[in-house]
Amino acid sequence: MVQRRGNIFTHIFLIFIIAVILFPVVWVVTTSLRRDEAAFSSKLFTSRLTLQHYRDLVAPEKNLPFLVQDLQAMISKVKPYDTWSEEELKDAVESSIEKVKAYLSETETRLNDAVNSFEKVDAFLNDHSEEIKNRTIEEMRELLSSIQIPDLSDSVENRAALYLVLSKERYNSTAHKALKELLERFTGVDTGTRDGYEKAIESLKESYEKLADGYDGLIKETQRELNAVKEEMSSLRQQYSALQDNVMEANLVIEKDIIPELERIKISLSELNNLREQIRQTALRSPFPVNDEEFSRNVSEAVQMLNKFLNEMGSFAEYDSLKNSLVELKKELTKLSEGSEDLRNRLLFSDLVKIYEELHPRLIRILKETAETIASIKDRIAVLNVLNERLKDLEIQEKDLTAKISEYQQKISEVQQKLLEPQRTLNLIVFRYELEKTISSLERVKAFKKTDLLRYSSALKTLRNFMNSYWKKDELYSRISRAVKEMRWIEEYRDFASKFDVFPENLKAILEEMHTSLSDLERSYGDFISLSSQGVYVSSSVLSRMYDIVKMDFVNKVRANMSVASRRAGNLIDLVPFSEVKKDLRNIDRELFRIDQIWKQKTKHYFWLWVLNSVIVSLIVAFITTTVCAIAAYPFSRMRFFGRRYGIMALLLIQMFPGVIFMIAIYDLLNFMGKYIPFIGIDTLGGLIFAYLTNIAYNMYLIKGFYDTIPTSLEEAAIVDGATRFQSFYKIIIPLARPILTVVFLLVFIGTFNEYVVARIILQNVRHYTYALGLQAFATGPYETEWGLFTAAALLGMTPMVILFLSLQRYLVSGLTRGAVKE
């Protein structure tokens, strides 16, 4: 007999895979039962369990905020109470007032229970304060005894290390007190005075500078030079930027103002030249020749100015547009000044001269403006070039100085690396001194009150600070970590006690004000309802104040501190080393959680309506799809017709494209159909069902493959016995194909039930949401941090699928040809 040996690695791998697969399920289940929020806890399992999330989903509680709002709606006689009679409203208001009283009474009772439990916990811990103190001191002393500090000789390295430790410490600081003996031994100076301490530090500084070989001073000097260079560079860059802005503004003036004006003047001069040619053709003469000396002088002046500009702009390659405008202007002016002798006697020549006299001032003004703009640009460009050269020199200096600092720092780093071990020894000496002071401070603890808790908190802070800066994971680190873990409950209790001391009095004041407001409401609600019944709109200011108390005063004065206290009480259940107080802590946590549920404003949801919508849509889609596929698959399996083989392949090919890519077309189709058939339109369940009826081809091919496995002889025998083709289909084929039809029905139901994208596009009204769409609403908006509610909704939403699967399970495993009697 051959015996097979199991492979241990295979089992380990399988266990790991199963754990990974089941982890999300375990997280969902545990989170749905947590009283604390998963977002605030790193633990997968907790002892703070509740079914409140399931209650909020299955049967939401009408707590105080709901009742106050409902009472306002009754008194104002608005929906859904607008059709109620006066007597019905009074009875409903009386019933709601009694419920409010019951909630207030329950709050008082639970608050008193929580306060009593807190007093028991506080009394117990004060009675055992000596035990707590002794346990903590013993832990500290064990930690102190485990600190092994080597002797430090009077060497240059140790002096330098001591300087690095004390150089940033003040006189009479903790580090000074811890290292005072060593400091005086190394320097021979009495450090009992400030002057002596500073003198000793200066003495140590000489040892450090000797070891550092002057690199420390070089770093400071080079850093000063580098800072000066950076400061100058920053100043020059600001100047450079300002000059660039000025040049850009000047360029904008040239482009937007000067060049367009020059173009307009050039056009005017061109028109004058055309007029000049026309004057040559005229016959009318003037008896007095026109004096054109002023005209010629003005034109000549303009041409000279243009020549000067063009010569000065020879090196300005980037101003070609301006140059071209000036050149064209010069051509027109030159042409205008040529051959005017034969025109002096022409009658119209005087008109030309007058027109130019009007144009000349504009021309001179724009030319002067151009000259000023070009001159300012030239000056600024010259300054920019100088600044640019200086910036390049400074950048080189900056690079060199940075490299020098890096080099010096590398040298200093090498020195400090040598001093690392002595510094650690000195830090251990300081830590030992702090531990001794902490033990001395804890020995003066007499009780477990606020001032005593501060001493414990200070001790814990000392341990944590040193642990965070400790350099290796050795036995000392493990002891410190264990001590921190052992003392953590004291810090939790301090926070818990500080929060618990604040809110009870505030809550009692709120309860008293609520009782007073409720008494006022009882005296007045009858008159309010009578007025509302007469058609007068009534709003109770008493109820408005009650809602403000619930919504604002409770939240601001009570809820924040109460929630922290509840969470800290839950943490203390696992941390506190005394089992005697765990029951009271659990009771505090339970009572505070219940008070919060009574006063908490809960967002309205339609969970069961969403589940019902999904069940209805999924059942209808699954039934229609299965029916259509069962009928459509039969011809492809049993009949022979043209296109039979490639027809189903074509349908499958179309099915390969996801339905989401057709959503625009489907959306437009539903929008069009909704105008004529309202129940099949956008934001309707009928329209969603229509959109889901797209997964036909794949399921039809699946059923067709199953039909092919059923012997045709069964149908032939039935036809021989007188059955029609349809009778043989639904009496022979359908019963035998029940397993595959069940599978298709289940697959379509599950796929439709969990579908999100199509539903998100089509549905808009929150009451029409499906389960998947509603579940997404639990993860955003007002439910964004309600992980317990989200996971509970996820688990409850699985119920229809589980029920359907279990009810159809026997069909899934039924025989292929059960009931066949003929071959």
PDB file of C-alpha atoms in Angstrom, residues 395-604:
ATOM      1  CA  GLU A 395      25.354  82.149  -9.788  1.00  0.00           C
ATOM      2  CA  ILE A 396      28.903  80.864 -10.219  1.00  0.00           C
ATOM      3  CA  GLN A 397      29.786  82.197  -6.757  1.00  0.00           C
ATOM      4  CA  GLU A 398      26.681  80.576  -5.283  1.00  0.00           C
ATOM      5  CA  LYS A 399      27.579  77.233  -6.828  1.00  0.00           C
ATOM      6  CA  ASP A 400      31.164  77.442  -5.528  1.00  0.00           C
ATOM      7  CA  LEU A 401      30.096  78.461  -2.012  1.00  0.00           C
ATOM      8  CA  THR A 402      27.465  75.722  -1.874  1.00  0.00           C
ATOM      9  CA  ALA A 403      30.078  73.173  -2.907  1.00  0.00           C
ATOM     10  CA  LYS A 404      32.437  74.474  -0.185  1.00  0.00           C
ATOM     11  CA  ILE A 405      29.705  74.239   2.469  1.00  0.00           C
ATOM     12  CA  SER A 406      28.962  70.686   1.361  1.00  0.00           C
ATOM     13  CA  GLU A 407      32.618  69.806   1.645  1.00  0.00           C
ATOM     14  CA  TYR A 408      32.905  71.390   5.098  1.00  0.00           C
ATOM     15  CA  GLN A 409      29.703  69.701   6.252  1.00  0.00           C
ATOM     16  CA  GLN A 410      31.075  66.371   5.116  1.00  0.00           C
ATOM     17  CA  LYS A 411      34.152  66.991   7.295  1.00  0.00           C
ATOM     18  CA  ILE A 412      31.960  68.031  10.229  1.00  0.00           C
ATOM     19  CA  SER A 413      29.770  64.963   9.665  1.00  0.00           C
ATOM     20  CA  GLU A 414      32.821  62.744   9.910  1.00  0.00           C
ATOM     21  CA  VAL A 415      33.755  64.423  13.190  1.00  0.00           C
ATOM     22  CA  GLN A 416      30.225  64.124  14.559  1.00  0.00           C
ATOM     23  CA  GLN A 417      30.159  60.468  13.555  1.00  0.00           C
ATOM     24  CA  LYS A 418      33.154  59.937  15.827  1.00  0.00           C
ATOM     25  CA  LEU A 419      31.273  61.708  18.601  1.00  0.00           C
ATOM     26  CA  LEU A 420      28.061  59.725  18.120  1.00  0.00           C
ATOM     27  CA  GLU A 421      28.816  57.023  20.678  1.00  0.00           C
ATOM     28  CA  PRO A 422      29.876  59.471  23.448  1.00  0.00           C
ATOM     29  CA  GLN A 423      26.724  61.508  22.778  1.00  0.00           C
ATOM     30  CA  ARG A 424      24.579  58.401  23.196  1.00  0.00           C
ATOM     31  CA  THR A 425      26.288  57.696  26.514  1.00  0.00           C
ATOM     32  CA  LEU A 426      25.604  61.264  27.637  1.00  0.00           C
ATOM     33  CA  ASN A 427      21.944  60.955  26.546  1.00  0.00           C
ATOM     34  CA  LEU A 428      21.692  57.786  28.634  1.00  0.00           C
ATOM     35  CA  ILE A 429      23.053  59.714  31.633  1.00  0.00           C
ATOM     36  CA  VAL A 430      20.414  62.417  31.088  1.00  0.00           C
ATOM     37  CA  PHE A 431      17.683  59.779  30.722  1.00  0.00           C
ATOM     38  CA  ARG A 432      18.795  58.058  33.916  1.00  0.00           C
ATOM     39  CA  TYR A 433      18.644  61.392  35.726  1.00  0.00           C
ATOM     40  CA  GLU A 434      15.142  62.047  34.370  1.00  0.00           C
ATOM     41  CA  LEU A 435      14.057  58.571  35.505  1.00  0.00           C
ATOM     42  CA  GLU A 436      15.380  59.253  38.999  1.00  0.00           C
ATOM     43  CA  LYS A 437      13.490  62.549  39.085  1.00  0.00           C
ATOM     44  CA  THR A 438      10.358  60.800  37.770  1.00  0.00           C
ATOM     45  CA  ILE A 439      10.592  58.114  40.471  1.00  0.00           C
ATOM     46  CA  SER A 440      11.068  60.824  43.092  1.00  0.00           C
ATOM     47  CA  SER A 441       8.037  62.667  41.749  1.00  0.00           C
ATOM     48  CA  LEU A 442       5.895  59.515  41.744  1.00  0.00           C
ATOM     49  CA  GLU A 443       6.878  58.722  45.328  1.00  0.00           C
ATOM     50  CA  ARG A 444       5.101  61.928  46.359  1.00  0.00           C
ATOM     51  CA  VAL A 445       1.818  60.723  44.832  1.00  0.00           C
ATOM     52  CA  LYS A 446      -0.861  60.353  47.539  1.00  0.00           C
ATOM     53  CA  ALA A 447      -3.983  59.575  45.511  1.00  0.00           C
ATOM     54  CA  PHE A 448      -5.244  59.241  41.941  1.00  0.00           C
ATOM     55  CA  LYS A 449      -6.544  62.762  41.322  1.00  0.00           C
ATOM     56  CA  LYS A 450      -5.842  65.284  38.560  1.00  0.00           C
ATOM     57  CA  THR A 451      -2.497  66.489  39.902  1.00  0.00           C
ATOM     58  CA  ASP A 452      -1.349  62.913  40.426  1.00  0.00           C
ATOM     59  CA  LEU A 453      -2.418  61.970  36.911  1.00  0.00           C
ATOM     60  CA  LEU A 454      -0.257  64.816  35.616  1.00  0.00           C
ATOM     61  CA  ARG A 455       2.769  63.223  37.301  1.00  0.00           C
ATOM     62  CA  TYR A 456       2.021  59.905  35.632  1.00  0.00           C
ATOM     63  CA  SER A 457       1.505  61.657  32.305  1.00  0.00           C
ATOM     64  CA  SER A 458       4.848  63.446  32.667  1.00  0.00           C
ATOM     65  CA  ALA A 459       6.573  60.118  33.386  1.00  0.00           C
ATOM     66  CA  LEU A 460       4.981  58.550  30.328  1.00  0.00           C
ATOM     67  CA  LYS A 461       6.051  61.525  28.183  1.00  0.00           C
ATOM     68  CA  THR A 462       9.656  61.101  29.388  1.00  0.00           C
ATOM     69  CA  LEU A 463       9.658  57.436  28.398  1.00  0.00           C
ATOM     70  CA  ARG A 464       8.101  58.079  25.014  1.00  0.00           C
ATOM     71  CA  ASN A 465      10.452  60.913  24.118  1.00  0.00           C
ATOM     72  CA  PHE A 466      13.514  58.806  24.871  1.00  0.00           C
ATOM     73  CA  MET A 467      12.073  55.745  23.119  1.00  0.00           C
ATOM     74  CA  ASN A 468      11.402  57.784  19.966  1.00  0.00           C
ATOM     75  CA  SER A 469      15.025  59.011  19.919  1.00  0.00           C
ATOM     76  CA  TYR A 470      16.624  55.722  20.955  1.00  0.00           C
ATOM     77  CA  TRP A 471      19.017  54.308  18.376  1.00  0.00           C
ATOM     78  CA  LYS A 472      18.698  50.511  18.619  1.00  0.00           C
ATOM     79  CA  LYS A 473      16.185  47.796  19.421  1.00  0.00           C
ATOM     80  CA  ASP A 474      17.857  46.141  22.397  1.00  0.00           C
ATOM     81  CA  GLU A 475      16.784  45.002  25.851  1.00  0.00           C
ATOM     82  CA  LEU A 476      16.528  48.591  27.109  1.00  0.00           C
ATOM     83  CA  TYR A 477      14.210  49.519  24.239  1.00  0.00           C
ATOM     84  CA  SER A 478      12.027  46.481  24.992  1.00  0.00           C
ATOM     85  CA  ARG A 479      11.817  47.448  28.674  1.00  0.00           C
ATOM     86  CA  ILE A 480      10.867  51.033  27.832  1.00  0.00           C
ATOM     87  CA  SER A 481       8.259  49.831  25.335  1.00  0.00           C
ATOM     88  CA  ARG A 482       6.812  47.472  27.952  1.00  0.00           C
ATOM     89  CA  ALA A 483       6.720  50.255  30.548  1.00  0.00           C
ATOM     90  CA  VAL A 484       4.926  52.578  28.114  1.00  0.00           C
ATOM     91  CA  LYS A 485       2.414  49.853  27.334  1.00  0.00           C
ATOM     92  CA  GLU A 486       1.836  49.178  31.032  1.00  0.00           C
ATOM     93  CA  MET A 487       1.270  52.880  31.767  1.00  0.00           C
ATOM     94  CA  ARG A 488      -0.839  53.682  28.726  1.00  0.00           C
ATOM     95  CA  TRP A 489      -4.079  52.998  30.601  1.00  0.00           C
ATOM     96  CA  ILE A 490      -3.295  55.832  33.019  1.00  0.00           C
ATOM     97  CA  GLU A 491      -3.093  58.312  30.128  1.00  0.00           C
ATOM     98  CA  GLU A 492      -6.351  56.938  28.714  1.00  0.00           C
ATOM     99  CA  TYR A 493      -7.971  57.279  32.140  1.00  0.00           C
ATOM    100  CA  ARG A 494      -6.727  60.856  32.514  1.00  0.00           C
ATOM    101  CA  ASP A 495      -8.300  61.808  29.192  1.00  0.00           C
ATOM    102  CA  PHE A 496     -11.457  59.856  30.091  1.00  0.00           C
ATOM    103  CA  ALA A 497     -11.787  61.523  33.497  1.00  0.00           C
ATOM    104  CA  SER A 498     -11.148  65.029  32.129  1.00  0.00           C
ATOM    105  CA  LYS A 499     -13.900  64.618  29.517  1.00  0.00           C
ATOM    106  CA  PHE A 500     -16.322  62.947  31.931  1.00  0.00           C
ATOM    107  CA  ASP A 501     -15.971  65.798  34.421  1.00  0.00           C
ATOM    108  CA  VAL A 502     -17.226  68.303  31.838  1.00  0.00           C
ATOM    109  CA  PHE A 503     -20.440  67.078  30.234  1.00  0.00           C
ATOM    110  CA  PRO A 504     -22.713  65.720  33.054  1.00  0.00           C
ATOM    111  CA  GLU A 505     -23.475  69.174  34.463  1.00  0.00           C
ATOM    112  CA  ASN A 506     -24.070  70.538  30.960  1.00  0.00           C
ATOM    113  CA  LEU A 507     -26.381  67.632  30.171  1.00  0.00           C
ATOM    114  CA  LYS A 508     -28.325  68.141  33.413  1.00  0.00           C
ATOM    115  CA  ALA A 509     -28.819  71.837  32.542  1.00  0.00           C
ATOM    116  CA  ILE A 510     -30.021  70.832  29.057  1.00  0.00           C
ATOM    117  CA  LEU A 511     -32.449  68.279  30.560  1.00  0.00           C
ATOM    118  CA  GLU A 512     -33.812  70.892  32.935  1.00  0.00           C
ATOM    119  CA  GLU A 513     -34.386  73.329  30.073  1.00  0.00           C
ATOM    120  CA  MET A 514     -36.051  70.573  28.025  1.00  0.00           C
ATOM    121  CA  HIS A 515     -38.433  69.789  30.913  1.00  0.00           C
ATOM    122  CA  THR A 516     -39.313  73.476  31.255  1.00  0.00           C
ATOM    123  CA  SER A 517     -39.937  73.814  27.507  1.00  0.00           C
ATOM    124  CA  LEU A 518     -42.016  70.628  27.518  1.00  0.00           C
ATOM    125  CA  SER A 519     -44.187  71.983  30.344  1.00  0.00           C
ATOM    126  CA  ASP A 520     -44.800  75.183  28.350  1.00  0.00           C
ATOM    127  CA  LEU A 521     -45.700  73.096  25.306  1.00  0.00           C
ATOM    128  CA  GLU A 522     -48.244  71.057  27.282  1.00  0.00           C
ATOM    129  CA  ARG A 523     -50.032  74.248  28.282  1.00  0.00           C
ATOM    130  CA  SER A 524     -50.200  75.683  24.762  1.00  0.00           C
ATOM    131  CA  TYR A 525     -50.399  72.877  22.208  1.00  0.00           C
ATOM    132  CA  GLY A 526     -54.233  72.632  22.414  1.00  0.00           C
ATOM    133  CA  ASP A 527     -54.678  76.265  21.365  1.00  0.00           C
ATOM    134  CA  PHE A 528     -52.080  75.882  18.615  1.00  0.00           C
ATOM    135  CA  ILE A 529     -53.873  72.864  17.152  1.00  0.00           C
ATOM    136  CA  SER A 530     -57.236  74.671  17.320  1.00  0.00           C
ATOM    137  CA  LEU A 531     -55.786  77.606  15.386  1.00  0.00           C
ATOM    138  CA  SER A 532     -54.187  75.280  12.828  1.00  0.00           C
ATOM    139  CA  SER A 533     -57.503  73.522  12.325  1.00  0.00           C
ATOM    140  CA  GLN A 534     -59.043  76.923  11.487  1.00  0.00           C
ATOM    141  CA  GLY A 535     -56.560  77.350   8.630  1.00  0.00           C
ATOM    142  CA  VAL A 536     -54.080  79.578  10.480  1.00  0.00           C
ATOM    143  CA  TYR A 537     -50.410  78.652  10.061  1.00  0.00           C
ATOM    144  CA  VAL A 538     -48.900  78.158  13.505  1.00  0.00           C
ATOM    145  CA  SER A 539     -45.253  77.594  14.474  1.00  0.00           C
ATOM    146  CA  SER A 540     -44.281  76.964  18.093  1.00  0.00           C
ATOM    147  CA  SER A 541     -41.236  78.913  19.295  1.00  0.00           C
ATOM    148  CA  VAL A 542     -41.051  76.490  22.227  1.00  0.00           C
ATOM    149  CA  LEU A 543     -40.503  73.581  19.810  1.00  0.00           C
ATOM    150  CA  SER A 544     -38.002  75.668  17.839  1.00  0.00           C
ATOM    151  CA  ARG A 545     -36.058  76.228  21.054  1.00  0.00           C
ATOM    152  CA  MET A 546     -36.289  72.517  21.909  1.00  0.00           C
ATOM    153  CA  TYR A 547     -34.888  71.639  18.486  1.00  0.00           C
ATOM    154  CA  ASP A 548     -32.055  74.152  18.965  1.00  0.00           C
ATOM    155  CA  ILE A 549     -31.273  72.493  22.303  1.00  0.00           C
ATOM    156  CA  VAL A 550     -31.157  69.051  20.677  1.00  0.00           C
ATOM    157  CA  LYS A 551     -29.364  70.127  17.509  1.00  0.00           C
ATOM    158  CA  MET A 552     -26.942  72.764  18.846  1.00  0.00           C
ATOM    159  CA  ASP A 553     -26.651  72.907  22.649  1.00  0.00           C
ATOM    160  CA  PHE A 554     -26.344  69.149  23.084  1.00  0.00           C
ATOM    161  CA  VAL A 555     -23.856  68.844  20.227  1.00  0.00           C
ATOM    162  CA  ASN A 556     -21.697  71.777  21.337  1.00  0.00           C
ATOM    163  CA  LYS A 557     -21.774  71.281  25.107  1.00  0.00           C
ATOM    164  CA  VAL A 558     -22.217  67.546  25.572  1.00  0.00           C
ATOM    165  CA  ARG A 559     -21.746  65.263  22.601  1.00  0.00           C
ATOM    166  CA  ALA A 560     -18.072  65.854  21.766  1.00  0.00           C
ATOM    167  CA  ASN A 561     -16.832  65.267  25.333  1.00  0.00           C
ATOM    168  CA  MET A 562     -19.300  62.432  25.875  1.00  0.00           C
ATOM    169  CA  SER A 563     -18.191  60.627  22.697  1.00  0.00           C
ATOM    170  CA  VAL A 564     -14.514  60.891  23.710  1.00  0.00           C
ATOM    171  CA  ALA A 565     -15.336  59.664  27.206  1.00  0.00           C
ATOM    172  CA  SER A 566     -17.284  56.723  25.780  1.00  0.00           C
ATOM    173  CA  ARG A 567     -14.452  55.782  23.439  1.00  0.00           C
ATOM    174  CA  ARG A 568     -11.852  56.085  26.202  1.00  0.00           C
ATOM    175  CA  ALA A 569     -14.005  53.924  28.497  1.00  0.00           C
ATOM    176  CA  GLY A 570     -14.107  51.282  25.762  1.00  0.00           C
ATOM    177  CA  ASN A 571     -10.332  51.395  25.416  1.00  0.00           C
ATOM    178  CA  LEU A 572      -9.862  51.160  29.185  1.00  0.00           C
ATOM    179  CA  ILE A 573     -11.860  47.926  29.275  1.00  0.00           C
ATOM    180  CA  ASP A 574      -8.962  46.257  27.449  1.00  0.00           C
ATOM    181  CA  LEU A 575      -6.131  48.270  29.054  1.00  0.00           C
ATOM    182  CA  VAL A 576      -6.924  48.723  32.736  1.00  0.00           C
ATOM    183  CA  PRO A 577      -5.112  46.099  34.894  1.00  0.00           C
ATOM    184  CA  PHE A 578      -7.961  45.848  37.451  1.00  0.00           C
ATOM    185  CA  SER A 579     -10.767  43.492  36.488  1.00  0.00           C
ATOM    186  CA  GLU A 580     -12.954  44.950  39.262  1.00  0.00           C
ATOM    187  CA  VAL A 581     -13.566  48.190  37.332  1.00  0.00           C
ATOM    188  CA  LYS A 582     -14.164  46.686  33.898  1.00  0.00           C
ATOM    189  CA  LYS A 583     -17.850  46.079  34.598  1.00  0.00           C
ATOM    190  CA  ASP A 584     -18.379  49.727  35.565  1.00  0.00           C
ATOM    191  CA  LEU A 585     -16.387  50.940  32.549  1.00  0.00           C
ATOM    192  CA  ARG A 586     -18.482  48.721  30.303  1.00  0.00           C
ATOM    193  CA  ASN A 587     -21.612  50.140  31.906  1.00  0.00           C
ATOM    194  CA  ILE A 588     -20.380  53.729  31.351  1.00  0.00           C
ATOM    195  CA  ASP A 589     -19.657  52.956  27.720  1.00  0.00           C
ATOM    196  CA  ARG A 590     -23.073  51.359  27.251  1.00  0.00           C
ATOM    197  CA  GLU A 591     -25.008  54.153  28.967  1.00  0.00           C
ATOM    198  CA  LEU A 592     -23.205  56.966  27.122  1.00  0.00           C
ATOM    199  CA  PHE A 593     -23.675  55.194  23.799  1.00  0.00           C
ATOM    200  CA  ARG A 594     -27.410  54.880  24.460  1.00  0.00           C
ATOM    201  CA  ILE A 595     -27.687  58.568  25.465  1.00  0.00           C
ATOM    202  CA  ASP A 596     -25.974  59.510  22.216  1.00  0.00           C
ATOM    203  CA  GLN A 597     -28.454  57.390  20.239  1.00  0.00           C
ATOM    204  CA  ILE A 598     -31.381  59.117  21.972  1.00  0.00           C
ATOM    205  CA  TRP A 599     -30.148  62.628  21.118  1.00  0.00           C
ATOM    206  CA  LYS A 600     -28.375  61.989  17.821  1.00  0.00           C
ATOM    207  CA  GLN A 601     -29.800  63.534  14.650  1.00  0.00           C
ATOM    208  CA  LYS A 602     -29.991  60.593  12.245  1.00  0.00           C
ATOM    209  CA  THR A 603     -30.248  61.007   8.499  1.00  0.00           C
ATOM    210  CA  LYS A 604     -33.357  59.555   6.949  1.00  0.00           C
TER     211      LYS A 604
END
